[in-house]
PDB file of C-alpha atoms in Angstrom:
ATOM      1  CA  UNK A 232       3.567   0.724   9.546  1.00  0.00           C
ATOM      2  CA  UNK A 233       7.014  -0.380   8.064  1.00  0.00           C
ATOM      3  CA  UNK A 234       6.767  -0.497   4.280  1.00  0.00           C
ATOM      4  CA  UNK A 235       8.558  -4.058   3.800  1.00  0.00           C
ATOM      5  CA  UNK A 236       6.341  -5.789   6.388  1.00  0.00           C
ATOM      6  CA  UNK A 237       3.259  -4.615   4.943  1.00  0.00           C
ATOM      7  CA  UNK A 238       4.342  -5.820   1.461  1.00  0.00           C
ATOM      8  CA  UNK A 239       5.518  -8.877   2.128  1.00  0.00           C
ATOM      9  CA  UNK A 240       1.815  -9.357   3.446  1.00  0.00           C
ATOM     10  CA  UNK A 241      -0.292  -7.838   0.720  1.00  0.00           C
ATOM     11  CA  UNK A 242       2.386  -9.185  -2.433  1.00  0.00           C
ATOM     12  CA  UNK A 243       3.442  -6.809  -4.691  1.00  0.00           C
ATOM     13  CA  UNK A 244       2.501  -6.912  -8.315  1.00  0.00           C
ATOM     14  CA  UNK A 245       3.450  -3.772 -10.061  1.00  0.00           C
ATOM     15  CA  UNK A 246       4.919  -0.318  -9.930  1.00  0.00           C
ATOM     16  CA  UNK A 247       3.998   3.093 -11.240  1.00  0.00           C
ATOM     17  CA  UNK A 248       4.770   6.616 -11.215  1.00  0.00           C
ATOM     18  CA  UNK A 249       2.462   9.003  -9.930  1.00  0.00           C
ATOM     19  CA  UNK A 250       4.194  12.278 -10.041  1.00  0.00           C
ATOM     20  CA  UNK A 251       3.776  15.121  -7.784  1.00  0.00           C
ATOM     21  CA  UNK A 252       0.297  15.859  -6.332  1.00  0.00           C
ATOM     22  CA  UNK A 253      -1.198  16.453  -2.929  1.00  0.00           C
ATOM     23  CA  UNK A 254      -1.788  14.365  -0.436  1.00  0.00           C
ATOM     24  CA  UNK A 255      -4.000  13.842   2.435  1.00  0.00           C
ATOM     25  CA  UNK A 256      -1.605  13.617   5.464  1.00  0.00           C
ATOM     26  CA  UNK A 257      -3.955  11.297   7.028  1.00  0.00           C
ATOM     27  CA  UNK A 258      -3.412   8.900   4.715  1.00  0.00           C
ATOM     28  CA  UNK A 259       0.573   8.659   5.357  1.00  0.00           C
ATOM     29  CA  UNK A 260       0.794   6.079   7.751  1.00  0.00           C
ATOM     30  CA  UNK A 261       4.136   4.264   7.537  1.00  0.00           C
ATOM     31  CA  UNK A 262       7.800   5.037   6.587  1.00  0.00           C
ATOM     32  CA  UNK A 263      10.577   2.825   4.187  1.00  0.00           C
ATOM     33  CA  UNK A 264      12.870   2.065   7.185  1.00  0.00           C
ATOM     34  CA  UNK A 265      11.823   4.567   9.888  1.00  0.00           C
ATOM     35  CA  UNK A 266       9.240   2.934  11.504  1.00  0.00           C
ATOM     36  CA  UNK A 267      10.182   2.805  15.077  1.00  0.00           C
ATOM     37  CA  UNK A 268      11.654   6.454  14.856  1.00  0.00           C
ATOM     38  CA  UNK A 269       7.462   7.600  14.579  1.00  0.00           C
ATOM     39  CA  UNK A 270       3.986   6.864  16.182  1.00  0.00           C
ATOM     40  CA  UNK A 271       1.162   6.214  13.379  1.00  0.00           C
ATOM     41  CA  UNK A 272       0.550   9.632  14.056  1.00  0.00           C
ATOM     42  CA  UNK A 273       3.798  10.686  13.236  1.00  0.00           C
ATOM     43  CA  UNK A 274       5.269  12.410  16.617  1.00  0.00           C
ATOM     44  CA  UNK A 275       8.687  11.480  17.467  1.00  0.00           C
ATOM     45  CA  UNK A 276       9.732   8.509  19.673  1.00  0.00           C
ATOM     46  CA  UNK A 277      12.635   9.776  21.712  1.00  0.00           C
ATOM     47  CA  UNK A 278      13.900  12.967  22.881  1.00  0.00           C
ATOM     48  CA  UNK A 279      16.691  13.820  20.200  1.00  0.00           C
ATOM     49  CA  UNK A 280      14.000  13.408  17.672  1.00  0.00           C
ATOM     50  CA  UNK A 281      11.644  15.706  19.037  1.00  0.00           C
ATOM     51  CA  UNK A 282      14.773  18.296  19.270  1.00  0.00           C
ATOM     52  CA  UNK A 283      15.309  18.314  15.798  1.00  0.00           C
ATOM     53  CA  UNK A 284      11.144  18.174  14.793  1.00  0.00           C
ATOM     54  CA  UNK A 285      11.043  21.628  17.224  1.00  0.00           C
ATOM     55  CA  UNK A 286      14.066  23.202  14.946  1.00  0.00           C
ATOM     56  CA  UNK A 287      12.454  22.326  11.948  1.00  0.00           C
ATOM     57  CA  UNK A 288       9.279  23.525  13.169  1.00  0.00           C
ATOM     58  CA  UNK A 289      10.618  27.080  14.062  1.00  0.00           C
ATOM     59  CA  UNK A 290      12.661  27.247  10.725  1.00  0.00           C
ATOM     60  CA  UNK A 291      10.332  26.075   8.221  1.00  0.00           C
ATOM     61  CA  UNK A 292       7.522  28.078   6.556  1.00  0.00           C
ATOM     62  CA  UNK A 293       6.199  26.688   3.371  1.00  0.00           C
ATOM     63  CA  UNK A 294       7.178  22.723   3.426  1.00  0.00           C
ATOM     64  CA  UNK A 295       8.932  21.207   0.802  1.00  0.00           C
ATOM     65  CA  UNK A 296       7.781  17.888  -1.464  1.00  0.00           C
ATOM     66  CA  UNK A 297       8.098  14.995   0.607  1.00  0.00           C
ATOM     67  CA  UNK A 298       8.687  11.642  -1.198  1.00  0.00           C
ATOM     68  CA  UNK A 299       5.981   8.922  -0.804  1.00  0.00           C
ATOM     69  CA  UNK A 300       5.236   5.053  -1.508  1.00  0.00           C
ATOM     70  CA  UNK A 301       1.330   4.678  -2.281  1.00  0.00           C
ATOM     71  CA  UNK A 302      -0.130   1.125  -1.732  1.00  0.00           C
ATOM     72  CA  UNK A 303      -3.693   1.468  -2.160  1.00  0.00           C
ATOM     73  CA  UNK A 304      -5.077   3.729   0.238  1.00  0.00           C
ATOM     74  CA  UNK A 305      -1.777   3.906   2.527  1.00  0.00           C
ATOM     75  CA  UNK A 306       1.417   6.479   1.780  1.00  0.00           C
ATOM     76  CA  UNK A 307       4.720   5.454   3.323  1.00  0.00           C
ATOM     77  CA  UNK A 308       7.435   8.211   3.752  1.00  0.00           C
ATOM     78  CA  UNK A 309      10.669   7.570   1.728  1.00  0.00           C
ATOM     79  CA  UNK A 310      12.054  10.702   2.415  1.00  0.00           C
ATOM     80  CA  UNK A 311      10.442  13.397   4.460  1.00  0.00           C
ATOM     81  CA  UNK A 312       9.594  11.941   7.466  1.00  0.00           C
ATOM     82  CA  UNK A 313      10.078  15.605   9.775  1.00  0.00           C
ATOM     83  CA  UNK A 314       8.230  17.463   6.821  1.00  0.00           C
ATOM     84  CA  UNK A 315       5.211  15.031   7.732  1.00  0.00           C
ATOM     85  CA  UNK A 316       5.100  15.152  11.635  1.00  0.00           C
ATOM     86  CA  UNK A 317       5.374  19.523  11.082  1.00  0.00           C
ATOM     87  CA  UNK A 318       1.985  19.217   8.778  1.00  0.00           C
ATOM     88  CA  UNK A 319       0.353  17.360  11.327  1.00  0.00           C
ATOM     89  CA  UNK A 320       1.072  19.144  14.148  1.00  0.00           C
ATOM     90  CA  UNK A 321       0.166  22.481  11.956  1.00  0.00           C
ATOM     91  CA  UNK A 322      -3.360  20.483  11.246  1.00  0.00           C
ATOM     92  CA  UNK A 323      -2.460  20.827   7.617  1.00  0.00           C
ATOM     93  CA  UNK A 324      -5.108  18.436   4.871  1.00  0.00           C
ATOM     94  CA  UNK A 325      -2.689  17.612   2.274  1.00  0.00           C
ATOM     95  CA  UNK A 326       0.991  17.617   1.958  1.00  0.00           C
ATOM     96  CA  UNK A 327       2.832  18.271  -1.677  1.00  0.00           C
ATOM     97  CA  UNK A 328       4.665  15.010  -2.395  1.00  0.00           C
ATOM     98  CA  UNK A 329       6.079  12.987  -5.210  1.00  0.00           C
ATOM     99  CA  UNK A 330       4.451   9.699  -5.304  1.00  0.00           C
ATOM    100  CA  UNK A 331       5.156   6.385  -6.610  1.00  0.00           C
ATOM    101  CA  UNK A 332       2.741   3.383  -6.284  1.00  0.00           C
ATOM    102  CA  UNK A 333       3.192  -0.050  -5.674  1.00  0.00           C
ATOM    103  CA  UNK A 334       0.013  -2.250  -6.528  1.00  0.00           C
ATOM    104  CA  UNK A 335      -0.323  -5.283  -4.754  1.00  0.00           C
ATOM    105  CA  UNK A 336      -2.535  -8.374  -4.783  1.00  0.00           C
ATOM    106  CA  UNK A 337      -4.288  -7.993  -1.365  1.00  0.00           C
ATOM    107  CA  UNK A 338      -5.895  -4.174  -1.343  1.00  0.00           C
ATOM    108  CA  UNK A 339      -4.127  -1.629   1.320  1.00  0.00           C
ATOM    109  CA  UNK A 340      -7.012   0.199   3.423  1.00  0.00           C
ATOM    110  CA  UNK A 341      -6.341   2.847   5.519  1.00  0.00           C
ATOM    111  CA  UNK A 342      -7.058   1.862   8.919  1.00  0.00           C
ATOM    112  CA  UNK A 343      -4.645  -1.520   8.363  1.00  0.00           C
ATOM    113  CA  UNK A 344      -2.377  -2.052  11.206  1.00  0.00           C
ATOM    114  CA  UNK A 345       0.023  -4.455  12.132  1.00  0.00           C
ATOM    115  CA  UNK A 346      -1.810  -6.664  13.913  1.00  0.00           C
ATOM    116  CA  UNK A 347      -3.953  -7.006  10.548  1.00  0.00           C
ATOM    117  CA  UNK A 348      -0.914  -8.240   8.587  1.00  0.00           C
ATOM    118  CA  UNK A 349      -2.049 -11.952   9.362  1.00  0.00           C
ATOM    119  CA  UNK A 350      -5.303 -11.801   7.992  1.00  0.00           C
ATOM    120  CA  UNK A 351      -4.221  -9.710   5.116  1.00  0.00           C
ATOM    121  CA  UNK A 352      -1.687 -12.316   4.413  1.00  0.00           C
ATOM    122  CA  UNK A 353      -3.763 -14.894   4.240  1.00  0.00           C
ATOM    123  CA  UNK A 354      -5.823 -13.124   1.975  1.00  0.00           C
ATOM    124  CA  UNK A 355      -3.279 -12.600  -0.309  1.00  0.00           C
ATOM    125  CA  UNK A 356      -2.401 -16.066  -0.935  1.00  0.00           C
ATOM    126  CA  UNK A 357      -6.747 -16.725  -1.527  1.00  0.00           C
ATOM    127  CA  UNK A 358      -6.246 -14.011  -4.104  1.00  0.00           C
ATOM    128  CA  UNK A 359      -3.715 -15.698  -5.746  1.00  0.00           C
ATOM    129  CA  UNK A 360      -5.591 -19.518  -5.714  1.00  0.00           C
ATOM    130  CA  UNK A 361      -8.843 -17.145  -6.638  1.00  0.00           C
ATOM    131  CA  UNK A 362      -7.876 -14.066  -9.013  1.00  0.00           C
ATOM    132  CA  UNK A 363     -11.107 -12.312  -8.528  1.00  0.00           C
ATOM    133  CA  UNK A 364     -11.256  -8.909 -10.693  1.00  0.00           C
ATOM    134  CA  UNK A 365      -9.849  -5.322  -8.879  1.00  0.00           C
ATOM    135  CA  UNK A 366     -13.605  -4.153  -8.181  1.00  0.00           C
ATOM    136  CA  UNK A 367     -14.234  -6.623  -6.520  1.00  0.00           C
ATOM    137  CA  UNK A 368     -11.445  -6.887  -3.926  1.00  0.00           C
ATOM    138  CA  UNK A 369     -11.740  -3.640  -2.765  1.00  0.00           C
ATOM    139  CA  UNK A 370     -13.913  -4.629   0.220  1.00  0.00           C
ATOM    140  CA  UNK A 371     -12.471  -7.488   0.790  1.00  0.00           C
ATOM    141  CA  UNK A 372     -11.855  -8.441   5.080  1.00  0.00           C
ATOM    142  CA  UNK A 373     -11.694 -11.586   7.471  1.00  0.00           C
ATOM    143  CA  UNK A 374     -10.201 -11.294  10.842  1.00  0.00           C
ATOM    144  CA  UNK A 375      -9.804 -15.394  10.939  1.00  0.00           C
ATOM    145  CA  UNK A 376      -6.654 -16.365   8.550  1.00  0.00           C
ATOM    146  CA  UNK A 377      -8.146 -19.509   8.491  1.00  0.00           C
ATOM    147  CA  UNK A 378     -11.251 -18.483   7.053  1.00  0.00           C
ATOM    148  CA  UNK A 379      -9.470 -17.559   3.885  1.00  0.00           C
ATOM    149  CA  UNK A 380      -7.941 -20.860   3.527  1.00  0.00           C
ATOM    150  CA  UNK A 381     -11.889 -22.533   3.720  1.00  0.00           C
ATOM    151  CA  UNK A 382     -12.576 -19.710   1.267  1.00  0.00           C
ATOM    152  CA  UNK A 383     -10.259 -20.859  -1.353  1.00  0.00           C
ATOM    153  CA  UNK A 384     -10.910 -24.451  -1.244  1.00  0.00           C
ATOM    154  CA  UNK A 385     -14.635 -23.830  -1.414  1.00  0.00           C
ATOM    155  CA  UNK A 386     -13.747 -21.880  -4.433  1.00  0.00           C
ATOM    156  CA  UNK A 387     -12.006 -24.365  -5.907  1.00  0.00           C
ATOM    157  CA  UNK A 388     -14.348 -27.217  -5.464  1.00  0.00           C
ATOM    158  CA  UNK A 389     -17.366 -24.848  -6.230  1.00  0.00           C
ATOM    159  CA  UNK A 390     -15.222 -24.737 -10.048  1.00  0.00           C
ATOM    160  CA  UNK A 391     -14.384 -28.617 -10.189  1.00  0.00           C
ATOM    161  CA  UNK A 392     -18.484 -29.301  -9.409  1.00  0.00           C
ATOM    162  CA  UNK A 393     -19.225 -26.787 -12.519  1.00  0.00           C
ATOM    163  CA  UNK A 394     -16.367 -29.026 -14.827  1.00  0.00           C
ATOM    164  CA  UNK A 395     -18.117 -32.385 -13.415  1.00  0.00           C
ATOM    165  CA  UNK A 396     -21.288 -31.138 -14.579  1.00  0.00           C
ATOM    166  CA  UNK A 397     -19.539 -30.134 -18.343  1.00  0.00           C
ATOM    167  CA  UNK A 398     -18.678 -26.776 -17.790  1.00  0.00           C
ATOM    168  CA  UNK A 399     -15.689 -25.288 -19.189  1.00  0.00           C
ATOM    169  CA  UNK A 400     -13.719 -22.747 -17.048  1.00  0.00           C
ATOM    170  CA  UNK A 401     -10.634 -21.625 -19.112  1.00  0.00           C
ATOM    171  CA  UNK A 402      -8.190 -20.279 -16.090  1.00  0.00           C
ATOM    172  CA  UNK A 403      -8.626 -18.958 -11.907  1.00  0.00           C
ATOM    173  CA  UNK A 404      -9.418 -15.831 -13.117  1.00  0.00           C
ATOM    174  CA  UNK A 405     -12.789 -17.064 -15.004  1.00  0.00           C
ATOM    175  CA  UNK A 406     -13.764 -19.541 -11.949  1.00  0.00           C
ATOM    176  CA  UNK A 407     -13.466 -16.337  -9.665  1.00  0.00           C
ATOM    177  CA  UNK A 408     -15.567 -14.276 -11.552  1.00  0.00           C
ATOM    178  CA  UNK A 409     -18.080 -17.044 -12.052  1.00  0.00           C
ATOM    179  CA  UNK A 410     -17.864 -17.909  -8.068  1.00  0.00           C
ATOM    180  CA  UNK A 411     -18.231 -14.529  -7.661  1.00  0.00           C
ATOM    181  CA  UNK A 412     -21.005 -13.610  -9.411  1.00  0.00           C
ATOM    182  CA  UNK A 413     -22.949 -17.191  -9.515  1.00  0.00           C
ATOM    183  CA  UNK A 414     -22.388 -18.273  -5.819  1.00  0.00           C
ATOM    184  CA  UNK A 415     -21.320 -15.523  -3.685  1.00  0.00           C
ATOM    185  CA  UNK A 416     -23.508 -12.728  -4.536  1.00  0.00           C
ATOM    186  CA  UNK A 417     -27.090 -14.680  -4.922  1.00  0.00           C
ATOM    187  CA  UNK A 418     -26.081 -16.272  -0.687  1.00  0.00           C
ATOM    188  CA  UNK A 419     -25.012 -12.411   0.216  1.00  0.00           C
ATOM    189  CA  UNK A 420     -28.601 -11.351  -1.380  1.00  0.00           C
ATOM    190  CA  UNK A 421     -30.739 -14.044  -0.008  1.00  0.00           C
ATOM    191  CA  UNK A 422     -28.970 -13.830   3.623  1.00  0.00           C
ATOM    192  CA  UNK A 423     -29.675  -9.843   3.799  1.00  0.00           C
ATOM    193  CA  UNK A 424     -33.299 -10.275   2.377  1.00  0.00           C
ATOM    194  CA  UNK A 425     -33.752 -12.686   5.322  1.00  0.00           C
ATOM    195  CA  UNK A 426     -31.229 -11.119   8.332  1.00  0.00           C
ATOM    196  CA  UNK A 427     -31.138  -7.603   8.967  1.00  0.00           C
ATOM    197  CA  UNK A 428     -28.222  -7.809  11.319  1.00  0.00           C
ATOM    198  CA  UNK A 429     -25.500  -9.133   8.545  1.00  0.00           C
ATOM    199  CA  UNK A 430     -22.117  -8.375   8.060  1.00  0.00           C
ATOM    200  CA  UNK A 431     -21.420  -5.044   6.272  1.00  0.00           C
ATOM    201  CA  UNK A 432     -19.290  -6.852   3.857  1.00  0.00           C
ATOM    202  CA  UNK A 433     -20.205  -9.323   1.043  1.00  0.00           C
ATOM    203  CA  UNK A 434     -17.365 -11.939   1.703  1.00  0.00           C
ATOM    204  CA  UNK A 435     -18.280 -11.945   5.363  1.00  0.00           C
ATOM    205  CA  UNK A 436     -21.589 -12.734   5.005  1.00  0.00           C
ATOM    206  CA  UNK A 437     -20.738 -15.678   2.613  1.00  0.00           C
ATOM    207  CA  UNK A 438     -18.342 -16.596   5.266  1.00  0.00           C
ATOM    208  CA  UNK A 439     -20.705 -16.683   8.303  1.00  0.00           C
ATOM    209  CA  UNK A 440     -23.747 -18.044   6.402  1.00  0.00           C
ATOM    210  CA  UNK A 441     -23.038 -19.306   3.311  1.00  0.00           C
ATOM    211  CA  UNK A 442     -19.673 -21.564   3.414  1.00  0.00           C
ATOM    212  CA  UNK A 443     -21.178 -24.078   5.376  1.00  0.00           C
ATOM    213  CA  UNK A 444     -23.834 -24.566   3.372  1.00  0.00           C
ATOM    214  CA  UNK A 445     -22.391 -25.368  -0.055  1.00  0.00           C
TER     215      UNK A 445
END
């Protein structure tokens, strides 16, 4: 996964120091500007590559701190990228690596790929028409861009029926909690009392059940 892609995506908001620590090696996944040098799994593309990942391998016991980007649950190599295809060839958990984290409006799973950027996208810009608090967008996935789009403007008119009717909603943020909380969450309940083959997640439930229905 190459760092800048995946940002542009997901929307960066703020940045933070982590320090050193370990980290699991299965949970580096990209690189800064390397990203066509390495699998996902981090094994060498071409042939002079390999060369030099075989000579580092014979030469290096105890690895050195690599240099990471965290975005959620994701690391990205900044510098380090040979010290990270050795500790997963040696089957190693964790890696020693100085970290810095990026946190950005759309949440950064794991298992994200590129072919996810789309959807992720999408949900960045409902995030940012919706606010709704950090807890809350952990779980957050659509496959269908366009489903976020419907989500936001049902969001949105959900708030302007709760003005028409006198209510006061001070900013986004407060209209996504209340959506949230008042309209989301009671259709996700009622669907899974009544279906026991829903969606896993909340917003997908809404989504397939719920939307239409407002």
């Amino acid at each position: 996964m190459p760092l800048d892609e995946t940002l542009a995506a997901l929307g960066r908001t703020a940045e933070t120091y982590e320090g050193l620590r370990k980290v699991p090696v299965d949970g580096v996944v990209g690189s800064l500007a390397r990203a066509e040098d390495f699998d996902r799994l981090f094994r060498p593309r071409n042939r002079a590559l390999r060369e030099r990942w075989r000579a580092i391998a014979d030469a290096v016991g105890e690895l050195p701190p690599v240099r990471l980007v965290r975005l959620g649950d994701m690391y990205f190599v900044e510098d380090g990228h040979h010290r990270i295809a050795l500790a997963r060839a040696r089957g190693a958990d964790a890696v020693l690596a100085e970290v810095r984290s990026v946190c950005t409006v759309a949440f950064a799973m794991r298992c994200l790929t590129l072919a996810d950027l789309p959807s992720k996208r999408a949900e960045r810009m409902f995030l940012e028409r919706v606010p709704l608090a950090d807890a809350d967008r952990t779980d957050l996935w659509l496959d269908d861009p366009a489903d976020w789009f419907r989500l936001a403007d049902s969001a949105e008119a959900w708030g302007f029926r709760q003005t028409l009717r006198g209510r006061v909603l001070r900013d986004r943020a407060e209209l996504a909690g209340a959506w949230w909380h008042e309209e989301v969450r009671p259709v996700v309940e009622r669907v899974r009392n009544r279906e026991t083959g829903a969606a896993p997640r909340e917003i997908a439930v809404y989504v397939s059940y719920g939307l239409d229905h407002v």
